[in-house]
MMTF fields as JSON, N, C-alpha, C and O atoms, coordinates in Angstrom:
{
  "mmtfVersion": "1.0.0",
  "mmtfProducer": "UNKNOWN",
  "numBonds": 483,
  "numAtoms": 484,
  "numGroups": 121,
  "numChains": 1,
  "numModels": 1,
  "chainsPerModel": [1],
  "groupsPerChain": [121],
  "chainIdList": ["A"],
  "bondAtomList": [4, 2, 8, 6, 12, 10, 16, 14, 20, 18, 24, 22, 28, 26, 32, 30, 36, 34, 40, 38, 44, 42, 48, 46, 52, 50, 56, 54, 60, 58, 64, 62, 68, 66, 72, 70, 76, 74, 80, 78, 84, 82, 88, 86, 92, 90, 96, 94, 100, 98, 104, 102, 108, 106, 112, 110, 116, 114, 120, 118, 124, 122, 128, 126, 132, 130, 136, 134, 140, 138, 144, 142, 148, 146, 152, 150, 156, 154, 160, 158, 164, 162, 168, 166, 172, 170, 176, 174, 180, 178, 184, 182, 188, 186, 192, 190, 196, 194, 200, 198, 204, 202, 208, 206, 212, 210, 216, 214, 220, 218, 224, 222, 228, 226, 232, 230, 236, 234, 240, 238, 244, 242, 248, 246, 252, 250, 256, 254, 260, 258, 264, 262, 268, 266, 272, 270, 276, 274, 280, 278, 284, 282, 288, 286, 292, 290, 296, 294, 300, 298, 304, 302, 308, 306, 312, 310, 316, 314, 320, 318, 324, 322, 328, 326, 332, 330, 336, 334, 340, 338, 344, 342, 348, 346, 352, 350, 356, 354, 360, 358, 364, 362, 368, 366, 372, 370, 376, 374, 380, 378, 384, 382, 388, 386, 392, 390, 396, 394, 400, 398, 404, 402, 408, 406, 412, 410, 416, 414, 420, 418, 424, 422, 428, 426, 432, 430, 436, 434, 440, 438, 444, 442, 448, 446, 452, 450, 456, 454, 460, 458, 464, 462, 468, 466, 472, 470, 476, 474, 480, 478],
  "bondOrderList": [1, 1, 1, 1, 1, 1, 1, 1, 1, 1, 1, 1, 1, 1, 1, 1, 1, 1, 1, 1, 1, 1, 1, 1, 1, 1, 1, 1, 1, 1, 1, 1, 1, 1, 1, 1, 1, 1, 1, 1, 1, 1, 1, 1, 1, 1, 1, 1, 1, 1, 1, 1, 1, 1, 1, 1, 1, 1, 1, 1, 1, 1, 1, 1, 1, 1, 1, 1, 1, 1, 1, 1, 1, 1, 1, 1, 1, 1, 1, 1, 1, 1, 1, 1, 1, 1, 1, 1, 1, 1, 1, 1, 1, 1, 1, 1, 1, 1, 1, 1, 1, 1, 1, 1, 1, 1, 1, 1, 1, 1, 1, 1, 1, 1, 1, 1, 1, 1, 1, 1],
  "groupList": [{"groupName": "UNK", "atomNameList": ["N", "CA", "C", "O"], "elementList": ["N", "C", "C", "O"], "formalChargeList": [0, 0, 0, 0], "bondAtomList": [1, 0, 2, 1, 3, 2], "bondOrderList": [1, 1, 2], "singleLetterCode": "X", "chemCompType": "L-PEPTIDE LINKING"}],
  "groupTypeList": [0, 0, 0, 0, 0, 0, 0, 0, 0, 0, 0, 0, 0, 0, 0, 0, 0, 0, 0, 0, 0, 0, 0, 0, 0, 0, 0, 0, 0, 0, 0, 0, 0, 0, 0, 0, 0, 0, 0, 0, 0, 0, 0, 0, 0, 0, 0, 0, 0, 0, 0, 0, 0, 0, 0, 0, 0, 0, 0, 0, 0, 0, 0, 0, 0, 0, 0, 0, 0, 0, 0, 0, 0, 0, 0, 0, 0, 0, 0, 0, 0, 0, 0, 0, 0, 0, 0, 0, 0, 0, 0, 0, 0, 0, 0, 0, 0, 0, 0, 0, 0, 0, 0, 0, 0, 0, 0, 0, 0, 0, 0, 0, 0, 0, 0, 0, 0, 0, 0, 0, 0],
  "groupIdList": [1, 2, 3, 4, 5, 6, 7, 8, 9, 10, 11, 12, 13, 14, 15, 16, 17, 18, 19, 20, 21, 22, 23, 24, 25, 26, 27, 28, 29, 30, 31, 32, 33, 34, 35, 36, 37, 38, 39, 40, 41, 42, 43, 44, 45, 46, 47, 48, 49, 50, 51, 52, 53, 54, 55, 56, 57, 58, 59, 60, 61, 62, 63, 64, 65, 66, 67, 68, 69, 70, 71, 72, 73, 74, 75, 76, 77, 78, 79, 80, 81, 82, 83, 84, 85, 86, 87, 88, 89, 90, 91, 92, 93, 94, 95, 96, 97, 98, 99, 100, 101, 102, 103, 104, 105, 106, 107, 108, 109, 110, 111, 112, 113, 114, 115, 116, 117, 118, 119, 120, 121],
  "secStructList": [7, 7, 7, 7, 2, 2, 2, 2, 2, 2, 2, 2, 2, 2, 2, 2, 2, 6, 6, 2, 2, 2, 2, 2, 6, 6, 7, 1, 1, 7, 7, 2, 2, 2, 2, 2, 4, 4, 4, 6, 2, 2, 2, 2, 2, 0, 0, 0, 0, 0, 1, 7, 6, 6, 6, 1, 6, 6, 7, 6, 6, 6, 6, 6, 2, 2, 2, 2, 2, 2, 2, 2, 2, 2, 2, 2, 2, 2, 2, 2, 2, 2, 2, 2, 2, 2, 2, 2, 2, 7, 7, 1, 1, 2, 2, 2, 2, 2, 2, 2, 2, 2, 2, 2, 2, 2, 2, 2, 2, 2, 2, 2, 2, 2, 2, 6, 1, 1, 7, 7, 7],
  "xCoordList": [0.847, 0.0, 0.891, 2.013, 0.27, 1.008, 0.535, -0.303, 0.952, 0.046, 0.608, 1.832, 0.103, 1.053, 2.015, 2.343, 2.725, 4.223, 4.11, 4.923, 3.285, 3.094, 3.024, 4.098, 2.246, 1.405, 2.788, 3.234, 3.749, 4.982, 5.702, 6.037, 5.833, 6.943, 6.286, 7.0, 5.049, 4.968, 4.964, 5.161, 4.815, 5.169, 6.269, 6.598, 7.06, 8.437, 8.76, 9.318, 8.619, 8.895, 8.313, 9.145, 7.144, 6.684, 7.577, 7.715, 8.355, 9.217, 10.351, 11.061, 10.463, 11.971, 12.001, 12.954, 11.142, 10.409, 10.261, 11.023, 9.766, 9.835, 11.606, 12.003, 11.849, 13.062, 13.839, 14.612, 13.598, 14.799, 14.243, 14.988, 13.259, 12.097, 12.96, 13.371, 13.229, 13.975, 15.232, 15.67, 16.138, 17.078, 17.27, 17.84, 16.782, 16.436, 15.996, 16.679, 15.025, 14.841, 16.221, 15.971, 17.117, 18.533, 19.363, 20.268, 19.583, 20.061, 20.605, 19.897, 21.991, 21.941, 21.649, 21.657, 21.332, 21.029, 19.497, 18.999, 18.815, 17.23, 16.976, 17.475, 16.268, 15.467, 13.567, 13.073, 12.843, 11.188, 10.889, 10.464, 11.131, 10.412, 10.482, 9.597, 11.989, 12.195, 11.183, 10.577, 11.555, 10.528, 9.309, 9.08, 8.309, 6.955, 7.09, 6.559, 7.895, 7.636, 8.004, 7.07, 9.091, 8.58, 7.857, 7.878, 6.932, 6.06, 4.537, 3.811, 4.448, 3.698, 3.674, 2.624, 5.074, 5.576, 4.871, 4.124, 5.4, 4.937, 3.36, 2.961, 2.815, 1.381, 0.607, -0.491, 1.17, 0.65, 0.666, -0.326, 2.177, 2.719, 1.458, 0.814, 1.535, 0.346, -0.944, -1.583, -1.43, -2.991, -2.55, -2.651, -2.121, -2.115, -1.614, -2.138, -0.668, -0.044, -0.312, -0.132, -0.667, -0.991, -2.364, -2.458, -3.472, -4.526, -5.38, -6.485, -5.466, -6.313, -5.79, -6.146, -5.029, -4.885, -5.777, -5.767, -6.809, -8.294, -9.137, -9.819, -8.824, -10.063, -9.909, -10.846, -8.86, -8.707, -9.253, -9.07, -9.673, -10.769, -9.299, -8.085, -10.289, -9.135, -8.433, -7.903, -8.391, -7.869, -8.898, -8.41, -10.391, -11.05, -10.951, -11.695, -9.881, -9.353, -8.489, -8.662, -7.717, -7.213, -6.71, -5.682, -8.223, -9.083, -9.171, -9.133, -9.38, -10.011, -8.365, -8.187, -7.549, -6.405, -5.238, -4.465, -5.304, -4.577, -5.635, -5.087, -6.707, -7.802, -7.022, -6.298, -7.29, -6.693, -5.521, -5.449, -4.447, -3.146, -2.816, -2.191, -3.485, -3.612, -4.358, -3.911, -5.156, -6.161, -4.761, -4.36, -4.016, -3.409, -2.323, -1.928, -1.557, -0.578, -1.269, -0.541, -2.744, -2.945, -3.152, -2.952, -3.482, -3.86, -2.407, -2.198, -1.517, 0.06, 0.495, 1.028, 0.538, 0.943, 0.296, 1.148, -0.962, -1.724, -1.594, -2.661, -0.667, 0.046, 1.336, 1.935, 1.763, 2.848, 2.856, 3.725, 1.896, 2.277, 1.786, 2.176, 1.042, 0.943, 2.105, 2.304, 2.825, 3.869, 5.158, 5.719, 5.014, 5.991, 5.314, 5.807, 4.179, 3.612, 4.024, 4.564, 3.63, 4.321, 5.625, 6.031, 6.233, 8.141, 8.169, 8.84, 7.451, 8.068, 7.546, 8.424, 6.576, 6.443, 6.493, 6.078, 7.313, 7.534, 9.04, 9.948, 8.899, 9.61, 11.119, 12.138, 10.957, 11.819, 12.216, 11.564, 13.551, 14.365, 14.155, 14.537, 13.098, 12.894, 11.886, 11.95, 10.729, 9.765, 9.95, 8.944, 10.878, 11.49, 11.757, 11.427, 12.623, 13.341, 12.375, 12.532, 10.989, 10.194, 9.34, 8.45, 9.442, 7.882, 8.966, 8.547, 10.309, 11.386, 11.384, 11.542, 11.269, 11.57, 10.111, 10.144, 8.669, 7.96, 7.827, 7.321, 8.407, 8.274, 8.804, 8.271, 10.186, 10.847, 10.32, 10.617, 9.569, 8.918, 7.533, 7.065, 6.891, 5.556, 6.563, 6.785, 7.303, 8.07, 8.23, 7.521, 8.898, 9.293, 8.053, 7.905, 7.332, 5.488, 5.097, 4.398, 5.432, 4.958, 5.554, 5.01, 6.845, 8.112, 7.309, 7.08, 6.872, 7.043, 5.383, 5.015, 4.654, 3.581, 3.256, 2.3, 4.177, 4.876, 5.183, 4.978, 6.02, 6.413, 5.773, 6.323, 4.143, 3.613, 2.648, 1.63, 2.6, 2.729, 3.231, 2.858, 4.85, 5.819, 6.412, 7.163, 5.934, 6.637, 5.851, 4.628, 6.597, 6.453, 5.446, 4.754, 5.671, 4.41, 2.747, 1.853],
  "yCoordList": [-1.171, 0.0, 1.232, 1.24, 2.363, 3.293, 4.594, 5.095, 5.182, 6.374, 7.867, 7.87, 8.819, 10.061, 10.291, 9.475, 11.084, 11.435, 12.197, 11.874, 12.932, 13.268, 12.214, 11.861, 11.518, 10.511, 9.737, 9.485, 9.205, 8.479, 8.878, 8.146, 9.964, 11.102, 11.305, 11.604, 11.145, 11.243, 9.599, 9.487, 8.467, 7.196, 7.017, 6.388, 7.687, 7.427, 8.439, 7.85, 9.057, 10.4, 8.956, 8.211, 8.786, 7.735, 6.545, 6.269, 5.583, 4.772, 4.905, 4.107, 6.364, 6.428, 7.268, 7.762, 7.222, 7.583, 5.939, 5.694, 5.006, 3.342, 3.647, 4.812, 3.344, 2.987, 3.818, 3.175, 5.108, 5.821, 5.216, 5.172, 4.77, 4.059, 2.625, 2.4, 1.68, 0.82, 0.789, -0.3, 1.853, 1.716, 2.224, 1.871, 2.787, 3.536, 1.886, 1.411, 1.38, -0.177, -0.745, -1.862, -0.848, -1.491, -1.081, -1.894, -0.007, 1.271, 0.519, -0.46, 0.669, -0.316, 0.715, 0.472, 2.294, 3.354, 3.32, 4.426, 2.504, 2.281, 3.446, 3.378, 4.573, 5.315, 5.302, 5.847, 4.507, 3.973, 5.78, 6.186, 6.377, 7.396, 8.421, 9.199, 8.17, 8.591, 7.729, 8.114, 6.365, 5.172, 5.955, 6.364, 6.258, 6.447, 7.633, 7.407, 9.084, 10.333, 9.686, 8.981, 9.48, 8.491, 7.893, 7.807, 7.298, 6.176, 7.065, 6.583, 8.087, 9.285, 10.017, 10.207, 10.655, 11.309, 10.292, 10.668, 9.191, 8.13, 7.943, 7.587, 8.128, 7.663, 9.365, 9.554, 10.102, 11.507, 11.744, 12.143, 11.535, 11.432, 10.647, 11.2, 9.456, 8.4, 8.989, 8.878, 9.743, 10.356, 11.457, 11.369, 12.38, 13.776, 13.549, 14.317, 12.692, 12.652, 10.965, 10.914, 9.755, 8.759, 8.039, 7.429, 8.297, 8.27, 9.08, 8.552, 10.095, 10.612, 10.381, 10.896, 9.673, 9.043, 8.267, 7.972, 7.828, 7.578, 8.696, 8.69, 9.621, 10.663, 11.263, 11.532, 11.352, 12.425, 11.815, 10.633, 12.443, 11.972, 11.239, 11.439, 10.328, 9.628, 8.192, 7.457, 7.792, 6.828, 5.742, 4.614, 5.784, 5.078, 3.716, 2.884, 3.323, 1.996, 1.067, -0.043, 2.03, 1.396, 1.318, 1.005, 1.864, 2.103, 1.454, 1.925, -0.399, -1.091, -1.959, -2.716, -1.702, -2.354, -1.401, -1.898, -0.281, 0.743, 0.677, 0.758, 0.578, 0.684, -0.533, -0.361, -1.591, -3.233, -2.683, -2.702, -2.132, -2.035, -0.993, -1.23, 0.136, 1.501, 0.844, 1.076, 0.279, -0.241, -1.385, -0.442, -2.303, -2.861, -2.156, -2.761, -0.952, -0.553, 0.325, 0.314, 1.272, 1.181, 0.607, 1.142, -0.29, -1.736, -2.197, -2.755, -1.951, -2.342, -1.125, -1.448, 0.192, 1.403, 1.453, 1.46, 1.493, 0.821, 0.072, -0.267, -1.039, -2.037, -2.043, -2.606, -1.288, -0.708, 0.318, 0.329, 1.337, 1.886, 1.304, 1.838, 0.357, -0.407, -1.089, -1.137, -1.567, -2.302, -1.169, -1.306, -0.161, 0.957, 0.791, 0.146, 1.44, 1.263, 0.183, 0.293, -0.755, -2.152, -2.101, -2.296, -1.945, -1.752, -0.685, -1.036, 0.647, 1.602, 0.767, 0.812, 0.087, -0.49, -1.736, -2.261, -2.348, -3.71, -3.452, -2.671, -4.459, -4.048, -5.451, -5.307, -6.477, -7.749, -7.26, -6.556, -7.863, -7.168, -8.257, -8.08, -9.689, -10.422, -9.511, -8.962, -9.523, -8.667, -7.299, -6.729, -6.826, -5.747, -6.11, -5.686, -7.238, -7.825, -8.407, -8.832, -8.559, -9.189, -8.527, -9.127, -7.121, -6.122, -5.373, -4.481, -5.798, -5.014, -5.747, -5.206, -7.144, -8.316, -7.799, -7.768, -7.355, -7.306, -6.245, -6.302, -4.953, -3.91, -4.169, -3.877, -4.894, -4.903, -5.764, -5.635, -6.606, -7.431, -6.947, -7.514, -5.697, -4.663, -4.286, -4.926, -3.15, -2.171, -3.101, -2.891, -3.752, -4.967, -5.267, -5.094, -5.73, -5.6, -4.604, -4.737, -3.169, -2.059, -1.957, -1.725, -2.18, -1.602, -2.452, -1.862, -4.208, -4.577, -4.047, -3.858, -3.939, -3.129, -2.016, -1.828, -1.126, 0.273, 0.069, 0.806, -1.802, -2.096, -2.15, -1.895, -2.648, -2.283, -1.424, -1.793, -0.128, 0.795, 2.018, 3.189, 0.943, 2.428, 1.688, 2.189, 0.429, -0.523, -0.032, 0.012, 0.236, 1.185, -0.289, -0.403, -0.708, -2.128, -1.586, -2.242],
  "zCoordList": [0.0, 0.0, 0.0, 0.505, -0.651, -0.568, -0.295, -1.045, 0.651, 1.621, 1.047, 0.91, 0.778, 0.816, 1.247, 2.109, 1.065, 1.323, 3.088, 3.953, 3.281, 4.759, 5.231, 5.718, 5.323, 6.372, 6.324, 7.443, 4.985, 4.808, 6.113, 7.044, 5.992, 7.173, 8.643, 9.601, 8.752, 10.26, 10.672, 11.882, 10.084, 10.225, 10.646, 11.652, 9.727, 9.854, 11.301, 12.226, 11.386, 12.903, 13.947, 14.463, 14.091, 14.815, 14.886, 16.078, 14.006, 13.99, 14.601, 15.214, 14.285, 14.934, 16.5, 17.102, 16.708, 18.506, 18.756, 19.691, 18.428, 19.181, 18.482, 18.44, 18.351, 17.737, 19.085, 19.796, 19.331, 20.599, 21.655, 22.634, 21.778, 22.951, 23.177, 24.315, 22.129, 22.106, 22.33, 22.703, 22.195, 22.687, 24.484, 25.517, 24.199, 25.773, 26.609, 27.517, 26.176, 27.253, 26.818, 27.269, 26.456, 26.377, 26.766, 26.954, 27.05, 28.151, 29.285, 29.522, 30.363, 31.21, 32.699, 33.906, 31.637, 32.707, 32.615, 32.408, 32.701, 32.887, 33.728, 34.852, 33.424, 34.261, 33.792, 32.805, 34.859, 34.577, 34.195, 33.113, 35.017, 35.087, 33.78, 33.424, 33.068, 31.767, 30.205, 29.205, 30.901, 29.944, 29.7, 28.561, 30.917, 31.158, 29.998, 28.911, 30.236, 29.449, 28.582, 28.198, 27.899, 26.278, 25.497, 24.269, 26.578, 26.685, 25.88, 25.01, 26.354, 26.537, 25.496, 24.881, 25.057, 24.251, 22.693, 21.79, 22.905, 22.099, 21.765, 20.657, 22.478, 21.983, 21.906, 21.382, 22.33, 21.689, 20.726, 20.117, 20.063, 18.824, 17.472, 16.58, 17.816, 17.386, 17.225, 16.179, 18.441, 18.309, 17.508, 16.285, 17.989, 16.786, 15.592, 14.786, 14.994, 13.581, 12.949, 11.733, 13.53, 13.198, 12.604, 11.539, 13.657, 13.503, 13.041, 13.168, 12.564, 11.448, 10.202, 9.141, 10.37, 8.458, 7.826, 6.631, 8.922, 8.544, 7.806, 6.782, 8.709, 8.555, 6.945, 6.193, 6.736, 5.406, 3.664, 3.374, 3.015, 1.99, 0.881, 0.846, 0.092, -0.84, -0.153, -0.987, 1.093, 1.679, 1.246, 1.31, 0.756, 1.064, 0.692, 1.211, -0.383, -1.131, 0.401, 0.903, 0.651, 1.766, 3.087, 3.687, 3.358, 4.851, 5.678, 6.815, 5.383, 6.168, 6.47, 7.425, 5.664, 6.132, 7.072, 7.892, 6.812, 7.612, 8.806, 9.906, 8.837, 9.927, 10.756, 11.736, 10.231, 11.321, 11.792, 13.02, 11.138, 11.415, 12.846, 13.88, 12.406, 13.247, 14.675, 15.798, 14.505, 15.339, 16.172, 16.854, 16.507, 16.544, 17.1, 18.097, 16.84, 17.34, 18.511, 19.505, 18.75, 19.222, 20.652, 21.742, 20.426, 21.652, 22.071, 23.148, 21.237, 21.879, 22.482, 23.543, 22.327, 22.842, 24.167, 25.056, 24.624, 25.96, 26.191, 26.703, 26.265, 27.178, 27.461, 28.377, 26.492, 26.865, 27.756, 28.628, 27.681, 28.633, 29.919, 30.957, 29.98, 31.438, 31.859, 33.072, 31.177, 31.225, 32.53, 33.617, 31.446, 32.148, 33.591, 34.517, 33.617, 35.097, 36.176, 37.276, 35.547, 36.241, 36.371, 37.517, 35.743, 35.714, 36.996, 37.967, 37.059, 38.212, 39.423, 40.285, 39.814, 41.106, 41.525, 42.558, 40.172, 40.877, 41.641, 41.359, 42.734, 43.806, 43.676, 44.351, 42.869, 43.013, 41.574, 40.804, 41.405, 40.296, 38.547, 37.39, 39.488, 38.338, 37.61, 36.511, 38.771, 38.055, 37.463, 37.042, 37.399, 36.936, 34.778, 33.671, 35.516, 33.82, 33.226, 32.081, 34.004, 33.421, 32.752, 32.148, 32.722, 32.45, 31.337, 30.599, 31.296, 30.513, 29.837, 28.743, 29.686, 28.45, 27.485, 26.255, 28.434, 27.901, 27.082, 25.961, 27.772, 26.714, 25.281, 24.211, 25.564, 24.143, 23.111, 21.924, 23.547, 23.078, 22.354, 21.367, 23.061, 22.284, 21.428, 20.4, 21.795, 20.889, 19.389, 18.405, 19.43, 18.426, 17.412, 16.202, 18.318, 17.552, 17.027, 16.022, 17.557, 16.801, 15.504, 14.425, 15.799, 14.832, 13.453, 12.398, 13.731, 12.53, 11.793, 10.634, 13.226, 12.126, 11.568, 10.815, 11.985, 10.915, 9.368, 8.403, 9.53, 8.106, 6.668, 5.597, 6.968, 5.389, 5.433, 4.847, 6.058, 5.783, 5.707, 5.64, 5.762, 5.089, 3.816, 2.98, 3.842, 2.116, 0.739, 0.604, 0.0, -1.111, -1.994, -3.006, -1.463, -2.524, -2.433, -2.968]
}
């Protein structure tokens, strides 16, 4: 599918926010409280420049597949940011690596569903 050249570029701005998000959880200077404003920064990003790529006229060919997709990173960005939550108050250092294995593990999910719709096919 192939989206306008804006919508191309705020995808891509969005990609490369998980992408500093991802390196930041690999970080061995983990700060939760920095994660969370990222976390944040991240899904603002998503509502103001991601999701009205529905709304705008001319998409209507391929609506219902950017719809599943958008819809999907969604639902991972809100567990992610629960995840963060869980990471600042778990108190045992497994459960710590454990809500951190999980973030990288969303992030990863987002990243690959960014992929066809930024693939020029």
């Amino acid at each position: 599918m192939v989206l306008p050249f804006t919508h191309r570029q705020n995808l891509q701005q969005f990609q490369q926010a998980l992408t500093d998000l991802q390196h930041q959880t690999a970080s061995s200077e983990l700060n939760p409280a920095q994660l969370r404003e990222s976390v944040q920064t991240l899904q603002a990003l998503f509502q103001r420049q991601i999701s009205p790529l529905l709304a705008e006229e001319g998409e209507a060919a391929i609506a219902p597949r950017v719809s599943s997709i958008l819809t999907e990173i969604h639902k991972q960005l809100q567990l992610l940011a629960m995840d963060v939550t869980f990471l600042q108050v778990s108190r045992q250092s497994a459960t710590g690596q454990q809500r951190l294995t999980q973030m990288r593990d969303r992030i990863a999910t987002i990243l690959r569903y960014c992929e066809p719709l930024l693939s020029a096919e």
